[in-house]
XYZ file of N, CA and C in Angstrom:
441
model
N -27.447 -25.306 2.870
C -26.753 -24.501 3.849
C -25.303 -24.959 4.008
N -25.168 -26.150 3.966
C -23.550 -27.038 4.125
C -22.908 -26.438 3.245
N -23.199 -26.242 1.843
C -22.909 -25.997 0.702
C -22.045 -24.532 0.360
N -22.929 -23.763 1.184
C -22.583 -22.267 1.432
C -21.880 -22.401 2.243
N -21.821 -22.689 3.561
C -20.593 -22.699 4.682
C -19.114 -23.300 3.921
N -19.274 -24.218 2.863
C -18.225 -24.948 2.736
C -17.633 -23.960 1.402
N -18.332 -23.560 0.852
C -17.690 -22.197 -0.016
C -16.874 -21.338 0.666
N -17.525 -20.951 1.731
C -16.936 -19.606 2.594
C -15.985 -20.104 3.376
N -15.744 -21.378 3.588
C -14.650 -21.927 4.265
C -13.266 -21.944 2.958
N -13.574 -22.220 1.823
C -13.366 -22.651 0.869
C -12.366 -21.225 0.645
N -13.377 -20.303 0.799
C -12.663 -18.723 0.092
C -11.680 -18.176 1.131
N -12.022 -18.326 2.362
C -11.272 -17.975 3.368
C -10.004 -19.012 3.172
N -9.959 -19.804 3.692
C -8.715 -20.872 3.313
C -7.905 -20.269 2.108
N -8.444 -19.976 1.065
C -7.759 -19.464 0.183
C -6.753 -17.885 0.302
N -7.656 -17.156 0.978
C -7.014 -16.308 1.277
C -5.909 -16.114 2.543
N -5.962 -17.156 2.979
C -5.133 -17.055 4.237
C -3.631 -17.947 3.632
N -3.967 -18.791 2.556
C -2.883 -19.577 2.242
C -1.969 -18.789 0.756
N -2.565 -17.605 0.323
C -2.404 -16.899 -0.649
C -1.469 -15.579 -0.198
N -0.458 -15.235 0.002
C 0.267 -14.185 0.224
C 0.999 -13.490 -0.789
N 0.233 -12.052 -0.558
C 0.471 -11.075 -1.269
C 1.942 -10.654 -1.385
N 2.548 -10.786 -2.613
C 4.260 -10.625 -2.601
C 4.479 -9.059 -3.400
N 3.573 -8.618 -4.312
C 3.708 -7.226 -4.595
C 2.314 -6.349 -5.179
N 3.038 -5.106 -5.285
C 1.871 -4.303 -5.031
C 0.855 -4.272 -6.007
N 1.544 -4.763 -7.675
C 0.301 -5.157 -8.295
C -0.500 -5.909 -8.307
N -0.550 -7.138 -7.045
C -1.075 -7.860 -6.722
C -1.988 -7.535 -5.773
N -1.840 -6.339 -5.032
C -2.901 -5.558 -4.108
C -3.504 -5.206 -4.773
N -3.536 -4.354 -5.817
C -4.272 -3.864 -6.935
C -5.073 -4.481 -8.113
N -4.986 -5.830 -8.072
C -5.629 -6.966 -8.512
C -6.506 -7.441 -7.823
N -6.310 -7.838 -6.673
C -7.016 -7.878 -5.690
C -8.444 -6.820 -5.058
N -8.128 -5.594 -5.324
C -8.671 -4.813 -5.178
C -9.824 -4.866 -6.500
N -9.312 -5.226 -7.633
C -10.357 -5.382 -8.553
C -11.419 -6.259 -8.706
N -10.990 -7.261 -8.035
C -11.965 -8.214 -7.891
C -12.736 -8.449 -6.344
N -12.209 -7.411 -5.659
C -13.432 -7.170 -5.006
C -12.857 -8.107 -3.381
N -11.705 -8.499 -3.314
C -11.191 -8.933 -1.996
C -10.946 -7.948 -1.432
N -11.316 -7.748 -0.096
C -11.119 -7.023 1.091
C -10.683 -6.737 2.595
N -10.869 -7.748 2.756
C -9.772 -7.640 4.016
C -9.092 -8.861 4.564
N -8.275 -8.803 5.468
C -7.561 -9.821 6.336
C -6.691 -10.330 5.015
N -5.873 -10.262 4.287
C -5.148 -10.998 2.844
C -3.449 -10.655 3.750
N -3.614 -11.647 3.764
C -1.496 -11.808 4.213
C -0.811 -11.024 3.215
N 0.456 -10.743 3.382
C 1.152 -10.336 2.878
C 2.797 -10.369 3.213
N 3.531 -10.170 1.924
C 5.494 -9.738 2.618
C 5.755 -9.352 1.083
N 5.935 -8.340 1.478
C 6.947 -7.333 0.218
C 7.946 -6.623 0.500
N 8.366 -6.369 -0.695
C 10.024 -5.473 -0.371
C 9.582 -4.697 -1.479
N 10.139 -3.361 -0.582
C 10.258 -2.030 -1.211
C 10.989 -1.502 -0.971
N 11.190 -0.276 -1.884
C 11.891 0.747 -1.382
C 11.163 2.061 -0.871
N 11.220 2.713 0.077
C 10.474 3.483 0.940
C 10.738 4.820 0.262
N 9.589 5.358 -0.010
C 9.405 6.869 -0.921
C 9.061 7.800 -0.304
N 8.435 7.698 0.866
C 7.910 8.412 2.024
C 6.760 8.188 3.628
N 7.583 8.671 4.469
C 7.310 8.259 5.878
C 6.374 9.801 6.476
N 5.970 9.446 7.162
C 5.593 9.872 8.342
C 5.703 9.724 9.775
N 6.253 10.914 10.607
C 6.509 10.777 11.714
C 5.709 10.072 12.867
N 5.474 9.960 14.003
C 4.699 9.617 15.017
C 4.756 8.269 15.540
N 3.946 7.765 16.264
C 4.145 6.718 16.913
C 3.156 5.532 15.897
N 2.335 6.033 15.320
C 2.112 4.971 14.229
C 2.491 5.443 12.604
N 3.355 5.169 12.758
C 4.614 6.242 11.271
C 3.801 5.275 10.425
N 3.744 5.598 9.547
C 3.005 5.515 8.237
C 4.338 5.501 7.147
N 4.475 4.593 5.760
C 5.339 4.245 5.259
C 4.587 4.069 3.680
N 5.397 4.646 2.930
C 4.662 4.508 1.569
C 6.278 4.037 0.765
N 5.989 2.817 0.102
C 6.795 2.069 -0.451
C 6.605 1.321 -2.169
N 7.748 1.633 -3.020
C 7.517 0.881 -4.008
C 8.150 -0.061 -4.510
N 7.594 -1.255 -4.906
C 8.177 -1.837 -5.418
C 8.511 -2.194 -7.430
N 8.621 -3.567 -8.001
C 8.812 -3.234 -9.765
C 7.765 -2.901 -10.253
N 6.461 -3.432 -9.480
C 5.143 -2.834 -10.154
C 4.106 -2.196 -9.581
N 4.732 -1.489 -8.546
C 3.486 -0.175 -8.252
C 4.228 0.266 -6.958
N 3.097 0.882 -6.108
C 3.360 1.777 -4.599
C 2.242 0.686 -3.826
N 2.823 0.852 -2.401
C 1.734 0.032 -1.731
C 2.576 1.387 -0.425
N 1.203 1.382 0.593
C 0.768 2.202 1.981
C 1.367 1.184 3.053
N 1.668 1.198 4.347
C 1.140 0.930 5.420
C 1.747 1.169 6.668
N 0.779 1.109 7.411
C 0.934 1.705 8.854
C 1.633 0.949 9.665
N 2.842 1.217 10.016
C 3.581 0.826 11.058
C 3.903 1.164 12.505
N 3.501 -0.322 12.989
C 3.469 0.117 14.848
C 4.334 -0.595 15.152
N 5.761 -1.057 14.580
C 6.837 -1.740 15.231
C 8.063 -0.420 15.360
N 8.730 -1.003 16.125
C 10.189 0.087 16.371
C 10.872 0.147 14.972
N 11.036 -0.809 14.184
C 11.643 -0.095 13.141
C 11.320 1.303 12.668
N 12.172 2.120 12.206
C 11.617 3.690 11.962
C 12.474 3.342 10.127
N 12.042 2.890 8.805
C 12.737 3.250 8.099
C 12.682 4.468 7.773
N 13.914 5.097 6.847
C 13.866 6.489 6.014
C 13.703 6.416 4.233
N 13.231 7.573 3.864
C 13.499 7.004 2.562
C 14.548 7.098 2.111
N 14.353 5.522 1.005
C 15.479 5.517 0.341
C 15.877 3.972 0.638
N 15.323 3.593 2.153
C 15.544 2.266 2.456
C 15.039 1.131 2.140
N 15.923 0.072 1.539
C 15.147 -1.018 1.079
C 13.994 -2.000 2.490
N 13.365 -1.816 2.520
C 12.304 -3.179 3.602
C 11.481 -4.180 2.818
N 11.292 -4.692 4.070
C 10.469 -6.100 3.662
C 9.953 -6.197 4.867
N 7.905 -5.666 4.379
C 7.386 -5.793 5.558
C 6.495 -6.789 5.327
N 5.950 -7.734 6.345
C 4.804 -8.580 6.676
C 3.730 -8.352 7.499
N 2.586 -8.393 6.639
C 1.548 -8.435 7.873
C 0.205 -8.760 6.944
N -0.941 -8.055 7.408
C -2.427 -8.179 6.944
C -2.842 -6.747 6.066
N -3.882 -7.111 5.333
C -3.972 -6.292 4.358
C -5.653 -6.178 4.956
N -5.983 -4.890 5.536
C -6.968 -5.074 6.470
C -8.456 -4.445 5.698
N -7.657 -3.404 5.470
C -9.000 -2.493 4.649
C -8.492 -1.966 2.850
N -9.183 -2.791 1.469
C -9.125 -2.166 0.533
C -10.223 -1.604 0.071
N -10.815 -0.401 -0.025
C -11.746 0.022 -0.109
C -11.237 1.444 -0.963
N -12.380 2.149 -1.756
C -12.168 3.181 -2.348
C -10.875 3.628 -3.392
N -10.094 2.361 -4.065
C -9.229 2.167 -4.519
C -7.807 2.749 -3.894
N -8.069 2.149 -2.051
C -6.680 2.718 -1.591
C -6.254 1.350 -1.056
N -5.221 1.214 -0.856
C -4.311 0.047 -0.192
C -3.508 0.180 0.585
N -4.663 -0.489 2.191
C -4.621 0.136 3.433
C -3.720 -0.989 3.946
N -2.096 -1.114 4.463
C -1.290 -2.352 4.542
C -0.916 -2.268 6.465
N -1.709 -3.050 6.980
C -0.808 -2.845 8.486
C 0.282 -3.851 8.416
N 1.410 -3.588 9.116
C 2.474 -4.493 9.050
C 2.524 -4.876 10.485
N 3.196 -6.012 10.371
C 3.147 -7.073 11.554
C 4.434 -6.817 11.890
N 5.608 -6.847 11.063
C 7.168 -6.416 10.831
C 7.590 -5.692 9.737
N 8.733 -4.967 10.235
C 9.055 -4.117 9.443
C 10.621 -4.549 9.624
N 11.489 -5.046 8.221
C 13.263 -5.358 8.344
C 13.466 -4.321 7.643
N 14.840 -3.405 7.886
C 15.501 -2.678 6.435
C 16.074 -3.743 6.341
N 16.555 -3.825 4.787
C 17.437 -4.679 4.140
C 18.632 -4.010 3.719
N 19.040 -2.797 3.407
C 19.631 -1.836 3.420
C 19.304 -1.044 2.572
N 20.146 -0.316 1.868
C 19.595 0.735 0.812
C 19.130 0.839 -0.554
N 18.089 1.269 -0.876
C 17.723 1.050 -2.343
C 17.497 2.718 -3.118
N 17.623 2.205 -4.269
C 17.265 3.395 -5.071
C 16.084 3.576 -5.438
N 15.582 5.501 -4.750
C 14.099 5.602 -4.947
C 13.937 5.329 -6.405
N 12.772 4.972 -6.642
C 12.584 5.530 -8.241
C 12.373 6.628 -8.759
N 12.662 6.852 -9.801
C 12.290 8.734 -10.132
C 10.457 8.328 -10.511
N 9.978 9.812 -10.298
C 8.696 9.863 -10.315
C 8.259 10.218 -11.994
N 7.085 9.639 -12.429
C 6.758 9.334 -13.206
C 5.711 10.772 -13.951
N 5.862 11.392 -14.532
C 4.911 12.742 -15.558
C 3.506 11.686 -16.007
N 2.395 12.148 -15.235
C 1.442 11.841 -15.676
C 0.443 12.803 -16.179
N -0.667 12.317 -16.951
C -1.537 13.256 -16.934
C -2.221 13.778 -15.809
N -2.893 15.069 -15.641
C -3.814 15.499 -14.563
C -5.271 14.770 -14.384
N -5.332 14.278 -15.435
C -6.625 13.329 -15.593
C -6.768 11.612 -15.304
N -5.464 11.261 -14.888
C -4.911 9.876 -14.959
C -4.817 10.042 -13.072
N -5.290 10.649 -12.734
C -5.052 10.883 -11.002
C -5.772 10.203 -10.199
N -7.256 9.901 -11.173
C -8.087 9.131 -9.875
C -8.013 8.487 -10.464
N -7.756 7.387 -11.528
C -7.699 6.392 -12.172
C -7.517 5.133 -11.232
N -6.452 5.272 -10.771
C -5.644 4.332 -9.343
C -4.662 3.772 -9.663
N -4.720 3.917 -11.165
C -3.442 3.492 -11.671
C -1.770 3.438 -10.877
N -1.899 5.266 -10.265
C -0.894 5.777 -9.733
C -0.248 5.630 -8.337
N -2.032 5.099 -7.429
C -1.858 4.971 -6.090
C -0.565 4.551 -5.403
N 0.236 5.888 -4.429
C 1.104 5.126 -3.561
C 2.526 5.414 -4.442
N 2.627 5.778 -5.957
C 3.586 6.113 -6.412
C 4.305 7.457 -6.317
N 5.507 7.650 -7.059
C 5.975 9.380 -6.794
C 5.908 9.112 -8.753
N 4.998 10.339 -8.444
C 4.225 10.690 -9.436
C 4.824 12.954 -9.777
N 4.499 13.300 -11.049
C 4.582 14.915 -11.771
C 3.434 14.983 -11.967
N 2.837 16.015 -11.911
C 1.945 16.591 -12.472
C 1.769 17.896 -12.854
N 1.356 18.118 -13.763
C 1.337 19.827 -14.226
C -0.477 20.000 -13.987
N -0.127 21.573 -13.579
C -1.463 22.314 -13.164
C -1.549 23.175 -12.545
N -2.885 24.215 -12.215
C -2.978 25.439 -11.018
C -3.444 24.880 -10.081
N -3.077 25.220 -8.734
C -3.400 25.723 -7.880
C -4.497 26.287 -7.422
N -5.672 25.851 -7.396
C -6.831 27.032 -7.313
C -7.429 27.488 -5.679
N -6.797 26.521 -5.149
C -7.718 26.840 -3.737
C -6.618 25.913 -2.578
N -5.886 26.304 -1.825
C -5.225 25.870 -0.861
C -5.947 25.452 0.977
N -6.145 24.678 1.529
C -7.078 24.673 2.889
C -6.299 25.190 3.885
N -6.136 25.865 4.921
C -5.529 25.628 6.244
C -4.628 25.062 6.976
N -6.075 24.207 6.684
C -5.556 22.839 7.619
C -4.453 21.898 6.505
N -4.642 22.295 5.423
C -3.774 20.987 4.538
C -2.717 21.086 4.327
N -2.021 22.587 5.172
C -0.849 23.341 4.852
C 0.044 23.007 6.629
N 1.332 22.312 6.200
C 2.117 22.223 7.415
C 3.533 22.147 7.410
């Protein structure tokens, strides 16, 4: 029983002393099956926001897109370079769910241009969080998904 407690002390310690610096490293992470509470501080450049009081921020950096939800007063726009810190709470279903603790602009960065992928390369996860092309129809639009 010592043995097991001292593993799980072992793995935790690790993850708390291990901070996530970019997004292919969320995505590594995600492969091997770590899931929540993982520190983090990255800098991106911000590709797209959402309004409201918990604005939502989708950011990339040299090797991928990373998500997360922001509840501090900073409001970046895109286009702006940040560097946010916080916990990496929920990776599940190959998404990368990032709450931030802080949010700095650093000042301005250049978005990246978005990348022509295949239509079949979509759930892969390869893409998650990036500005991404795609060619295709249209077959069925919702309601609600229209604003």
């Amino acid at each position: 029983m010592l043995n097991i407690l001292s593993s799980a002390f072992l793995l935790c310690s690790a993850n708390l002393t291990n901070v996530v610096r970019t997004a292919q490293a969320l995505t590594d992470m995600l492969r091997q099956g770590i899931v929540t509470n993982i520190p983090y501080e990255m800098r991106g450049v911000v590709t797209g926001t959402w309004p409201g009081e918990e604005q939502a921020i989708v950011a990339q950096d040299e090797t991928g897109g990373f998500f997360l939800q922001n509840y501090g007063r900073t409001r970046p726009a895109i286009g702006d370079l940040i560097q946010a810190s916080g916990h990496v709470l929920v990776l599940r279903n190959r998404s990368r769910w990032s709450y931030s603790g802080h949010v700095m602009i650093l000042g301005r960065g250049e978005v990246p241009p978005a990348q022509r992928i295949a239509l079949s390369d979509l759930r892969s996860g390869r893409y998650d969080w990036q500005r991404i092309v795609v060619s295709g129809t249209v077959l069925n639009v919702l309601e609600d998904d229209v604003q």
